[in-house]
Backbone as a ProteinNet text record, in pm:
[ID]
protein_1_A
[PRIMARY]
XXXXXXXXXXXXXXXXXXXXXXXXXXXXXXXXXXXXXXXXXXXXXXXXXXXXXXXXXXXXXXXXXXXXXXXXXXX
[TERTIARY]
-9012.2	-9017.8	-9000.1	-9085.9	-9013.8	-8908.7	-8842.5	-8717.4	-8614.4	-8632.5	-8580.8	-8543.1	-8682.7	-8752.6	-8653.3	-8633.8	-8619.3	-8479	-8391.8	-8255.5	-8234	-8306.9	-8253.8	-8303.1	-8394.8	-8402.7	-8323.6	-8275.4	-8198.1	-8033.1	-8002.7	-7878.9	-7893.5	-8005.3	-8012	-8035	-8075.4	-8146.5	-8041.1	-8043	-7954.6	-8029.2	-8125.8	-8189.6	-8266.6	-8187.5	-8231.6	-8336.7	-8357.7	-8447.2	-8603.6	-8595.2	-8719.7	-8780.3	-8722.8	-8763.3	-8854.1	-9003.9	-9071.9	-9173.8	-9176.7	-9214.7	-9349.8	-9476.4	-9561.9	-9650.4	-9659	-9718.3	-9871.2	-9898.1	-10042.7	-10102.2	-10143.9	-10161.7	-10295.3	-10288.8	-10450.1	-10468.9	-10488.1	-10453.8	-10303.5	-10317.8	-10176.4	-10125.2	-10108.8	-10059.2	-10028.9	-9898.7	-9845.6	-9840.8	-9912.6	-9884.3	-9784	-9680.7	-9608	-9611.6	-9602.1	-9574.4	-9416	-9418.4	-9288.9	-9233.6	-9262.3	-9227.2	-9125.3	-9049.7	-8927.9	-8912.7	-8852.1	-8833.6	-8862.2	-8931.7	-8905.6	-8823	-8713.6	-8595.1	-8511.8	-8583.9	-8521.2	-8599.5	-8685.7	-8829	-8759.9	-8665.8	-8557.2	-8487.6	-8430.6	-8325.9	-8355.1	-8475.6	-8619.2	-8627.8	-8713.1	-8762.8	-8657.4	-8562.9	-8434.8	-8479.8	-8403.8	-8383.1	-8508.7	-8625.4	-8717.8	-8785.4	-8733.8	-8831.8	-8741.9	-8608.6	-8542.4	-8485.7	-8446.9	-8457.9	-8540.9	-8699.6	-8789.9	-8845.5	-8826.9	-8839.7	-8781.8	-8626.3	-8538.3	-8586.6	-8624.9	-8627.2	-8804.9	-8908.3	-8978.2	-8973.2	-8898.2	-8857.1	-8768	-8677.1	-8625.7	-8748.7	-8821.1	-8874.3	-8997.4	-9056.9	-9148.6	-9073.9	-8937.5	-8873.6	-8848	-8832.2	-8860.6	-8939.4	-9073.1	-9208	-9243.3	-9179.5	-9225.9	-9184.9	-9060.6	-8960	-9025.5	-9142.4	-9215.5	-9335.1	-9387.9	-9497.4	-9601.9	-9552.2	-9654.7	-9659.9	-9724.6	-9760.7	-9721.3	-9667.9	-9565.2	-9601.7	-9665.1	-9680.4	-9661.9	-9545.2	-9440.9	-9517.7	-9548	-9613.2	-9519.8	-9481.5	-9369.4	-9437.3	-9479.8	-9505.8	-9406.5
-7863.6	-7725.4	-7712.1	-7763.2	-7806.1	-7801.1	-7898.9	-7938.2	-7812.7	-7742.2	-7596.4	-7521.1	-7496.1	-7369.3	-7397.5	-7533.3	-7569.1	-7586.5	-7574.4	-7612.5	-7422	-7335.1	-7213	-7180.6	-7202.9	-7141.5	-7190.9	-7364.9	-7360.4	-7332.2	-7279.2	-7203.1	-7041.4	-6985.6	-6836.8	-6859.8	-6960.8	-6932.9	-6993.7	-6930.1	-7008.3	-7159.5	-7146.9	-7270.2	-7345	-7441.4	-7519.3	-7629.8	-7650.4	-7727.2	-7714.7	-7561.3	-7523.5	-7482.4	-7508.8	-7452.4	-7552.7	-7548.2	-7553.3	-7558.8	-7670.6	-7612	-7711.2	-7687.3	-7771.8	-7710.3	-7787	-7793.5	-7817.2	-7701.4	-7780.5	-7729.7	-7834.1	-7850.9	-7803.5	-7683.1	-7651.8	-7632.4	-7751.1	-7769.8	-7745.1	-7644.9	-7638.2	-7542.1	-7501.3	-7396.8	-7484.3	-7439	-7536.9	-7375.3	-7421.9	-7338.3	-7362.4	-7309.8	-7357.3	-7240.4	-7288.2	-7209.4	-7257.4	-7135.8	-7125.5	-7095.6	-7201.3	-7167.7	-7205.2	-7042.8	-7083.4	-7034.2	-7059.3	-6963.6	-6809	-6743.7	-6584.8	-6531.6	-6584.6	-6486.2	-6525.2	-6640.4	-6626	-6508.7	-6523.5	-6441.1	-6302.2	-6239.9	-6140	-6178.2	-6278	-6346.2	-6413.8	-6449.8	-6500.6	-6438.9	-6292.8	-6177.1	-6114.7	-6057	-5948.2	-5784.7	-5771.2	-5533	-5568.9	-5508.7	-5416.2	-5591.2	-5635.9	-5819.7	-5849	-5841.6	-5855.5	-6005.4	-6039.8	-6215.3	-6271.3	-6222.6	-6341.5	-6308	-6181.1	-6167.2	-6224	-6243.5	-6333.3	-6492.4	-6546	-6661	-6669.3	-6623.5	-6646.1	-6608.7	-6528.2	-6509.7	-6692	-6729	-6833	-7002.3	-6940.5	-7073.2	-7037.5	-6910.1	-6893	-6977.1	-6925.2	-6944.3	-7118.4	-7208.3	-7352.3	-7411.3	-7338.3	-7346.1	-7362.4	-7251.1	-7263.8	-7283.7	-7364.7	-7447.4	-7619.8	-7639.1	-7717.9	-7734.1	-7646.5	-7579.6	-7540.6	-7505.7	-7451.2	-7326.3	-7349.7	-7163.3	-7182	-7106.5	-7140.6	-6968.2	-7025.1	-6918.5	-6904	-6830.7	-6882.4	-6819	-6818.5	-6785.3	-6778.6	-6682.5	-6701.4	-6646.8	-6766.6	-6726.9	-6730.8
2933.4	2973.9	3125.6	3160.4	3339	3417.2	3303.5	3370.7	3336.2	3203.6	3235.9	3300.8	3324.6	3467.2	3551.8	3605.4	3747	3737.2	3597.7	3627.5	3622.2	3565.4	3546	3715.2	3789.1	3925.8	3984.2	4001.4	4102.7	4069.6	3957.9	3941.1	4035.6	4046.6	4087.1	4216.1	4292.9	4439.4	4488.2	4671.8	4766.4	4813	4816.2	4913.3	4753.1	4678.3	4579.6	4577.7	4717.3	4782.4	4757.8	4780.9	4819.6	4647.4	4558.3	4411.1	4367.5	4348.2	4302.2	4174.8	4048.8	3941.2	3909.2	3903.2	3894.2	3743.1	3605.3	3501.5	3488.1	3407.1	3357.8	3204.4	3142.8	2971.3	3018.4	2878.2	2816.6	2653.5	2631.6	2468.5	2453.8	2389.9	2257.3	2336.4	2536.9	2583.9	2700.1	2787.9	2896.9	3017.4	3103	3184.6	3329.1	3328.4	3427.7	3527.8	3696.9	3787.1	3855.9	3918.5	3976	4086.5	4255.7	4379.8	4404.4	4489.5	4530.4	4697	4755.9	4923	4895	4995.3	5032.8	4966.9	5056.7	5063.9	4945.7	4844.8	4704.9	4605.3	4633.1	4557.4	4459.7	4544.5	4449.2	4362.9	4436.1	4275.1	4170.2	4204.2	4065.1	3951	4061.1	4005.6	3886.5	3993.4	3932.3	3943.4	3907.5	3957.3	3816.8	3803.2	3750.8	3675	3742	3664.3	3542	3548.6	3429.7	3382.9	3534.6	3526.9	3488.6	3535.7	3519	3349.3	3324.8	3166.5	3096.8	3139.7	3040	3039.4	3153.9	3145.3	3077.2	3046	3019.4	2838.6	2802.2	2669.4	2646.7	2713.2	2689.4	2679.9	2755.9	2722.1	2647.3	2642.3	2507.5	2356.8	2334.8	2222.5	2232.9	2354.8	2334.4	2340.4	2343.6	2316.8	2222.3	2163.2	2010.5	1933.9	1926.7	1874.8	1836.2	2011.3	1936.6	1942.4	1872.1	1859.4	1979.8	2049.3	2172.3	2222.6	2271	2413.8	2522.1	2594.3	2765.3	2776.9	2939.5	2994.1	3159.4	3199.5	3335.5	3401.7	3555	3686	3803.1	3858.2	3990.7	4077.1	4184.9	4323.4	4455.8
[MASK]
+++++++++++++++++++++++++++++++++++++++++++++++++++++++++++++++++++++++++++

């Protein structure tokens, strides 16, 4: 799930460097966060959070493909 996150952010951000994805298991739920630069922080997001909705619908659905809970965090 990780390695996801981090290939779908550093397709959207200018500075790929600075993308950030650090995991943590609580039982049968993976909580992932998501740091990227400032001045990427929009292209994360998207106009009304529409990016970060899509990508958290995308990895809910490979979540639970094998059998888990994913729940994304963007700071």
């Amino acid at each position: 799930m990780k390695e996801l996150v981090e290939h779908i952010a550093k397709s959207l951000v200018t500075n790929p460097a600075a993308v950030i994805v650090t995991e943590r298991e609580n039982g049968d739920s993976l909580d992932l966060t998501l740091k990227v630069a400032q001045e990427d922080m929009g292209k994360v997001i998207g106009k009304q959070g529409r990016i970060a909705k899509a990508m958290r619908v995308v990895l809910k659905a490979a979540a639970a493909k094998e059998g888990k809970k994913c729940n994304l965090d963007i700071d």
